[in-house]
CSV table of C-alpha atoms in Angstrom, one decimal:
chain,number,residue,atom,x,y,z
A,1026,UNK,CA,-25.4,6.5,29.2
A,1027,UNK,CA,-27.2,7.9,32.0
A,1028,UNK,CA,-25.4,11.1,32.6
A,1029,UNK,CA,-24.2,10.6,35.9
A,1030,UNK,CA,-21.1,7.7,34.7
A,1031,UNK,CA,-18.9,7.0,32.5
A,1032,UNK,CA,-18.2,3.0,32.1
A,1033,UNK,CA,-16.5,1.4,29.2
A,1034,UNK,CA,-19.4,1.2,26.9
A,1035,UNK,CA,-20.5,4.8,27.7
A,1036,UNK,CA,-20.2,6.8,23.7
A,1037,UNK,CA,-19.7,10.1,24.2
A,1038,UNK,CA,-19.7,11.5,20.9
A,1039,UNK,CA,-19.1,10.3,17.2
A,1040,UNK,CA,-15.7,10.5,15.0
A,1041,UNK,CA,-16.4,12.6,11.9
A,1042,UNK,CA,-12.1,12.2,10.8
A,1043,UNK,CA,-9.1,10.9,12.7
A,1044,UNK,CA,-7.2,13.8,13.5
A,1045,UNK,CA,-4.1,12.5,16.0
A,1046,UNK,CA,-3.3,10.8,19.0
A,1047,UNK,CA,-2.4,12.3,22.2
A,1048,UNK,CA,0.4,11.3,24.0
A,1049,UNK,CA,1.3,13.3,26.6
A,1050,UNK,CA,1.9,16.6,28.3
A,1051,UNK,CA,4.8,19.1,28.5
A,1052,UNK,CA,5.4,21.2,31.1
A,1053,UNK,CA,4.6,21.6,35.1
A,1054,UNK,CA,3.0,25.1,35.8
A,1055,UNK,CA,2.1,26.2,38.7
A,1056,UNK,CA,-1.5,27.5,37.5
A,1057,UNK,CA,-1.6,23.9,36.3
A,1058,UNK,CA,-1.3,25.0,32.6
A,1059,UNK,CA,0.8,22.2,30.1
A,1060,UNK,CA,1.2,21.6,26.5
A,1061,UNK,CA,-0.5,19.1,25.5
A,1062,UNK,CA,1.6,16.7,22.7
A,1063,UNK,CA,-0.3,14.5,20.1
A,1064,UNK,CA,1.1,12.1,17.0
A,1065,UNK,CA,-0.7,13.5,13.8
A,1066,UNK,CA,-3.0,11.4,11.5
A,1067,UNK,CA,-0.3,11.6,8.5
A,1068,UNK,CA,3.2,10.7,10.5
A,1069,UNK,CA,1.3,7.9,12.0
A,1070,UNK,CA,0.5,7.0,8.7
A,1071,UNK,CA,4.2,7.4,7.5
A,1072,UNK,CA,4.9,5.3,10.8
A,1073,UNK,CA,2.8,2.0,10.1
A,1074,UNK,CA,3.2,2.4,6.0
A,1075,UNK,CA,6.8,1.4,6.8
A,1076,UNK,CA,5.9,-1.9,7.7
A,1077,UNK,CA,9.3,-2.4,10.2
A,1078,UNK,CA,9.3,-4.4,12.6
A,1079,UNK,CA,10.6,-2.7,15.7
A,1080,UNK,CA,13.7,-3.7,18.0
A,1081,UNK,CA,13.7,-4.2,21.5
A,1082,UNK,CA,16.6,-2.6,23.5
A,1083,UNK,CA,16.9,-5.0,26.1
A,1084,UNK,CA,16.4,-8.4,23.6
């Protein structure tokens, strides 16, 4: 990476654990401040250990 772009190849910095994922934001201040929301490493975990299949409301 040059410094001046960031494409989709550009690394910006290296993974030492896998923390959570973010998924969003809560809130709409007027100074622009929000709560940022994030699925943790372990309930993720919890999630995909499961192993069920998911249904679609509309199918």
């Amino acid at each position: 990476m040059d410094g001046s772009k960031l494409t989709d190849t550009s690394i910006i910095g290296t993974v030492e654990k896998f923390v959570a994922i973010y998924s969003g934001r809560v809130g709409d201040d007027a100074f622009g401040f929000q709560l940022g929301t994030a699925w943790q490493a372990s309930v993720l975990e919890d999630i995909l250990g499961l192993a069920t299949k998911g249904k679609h409301p509309l199918l």
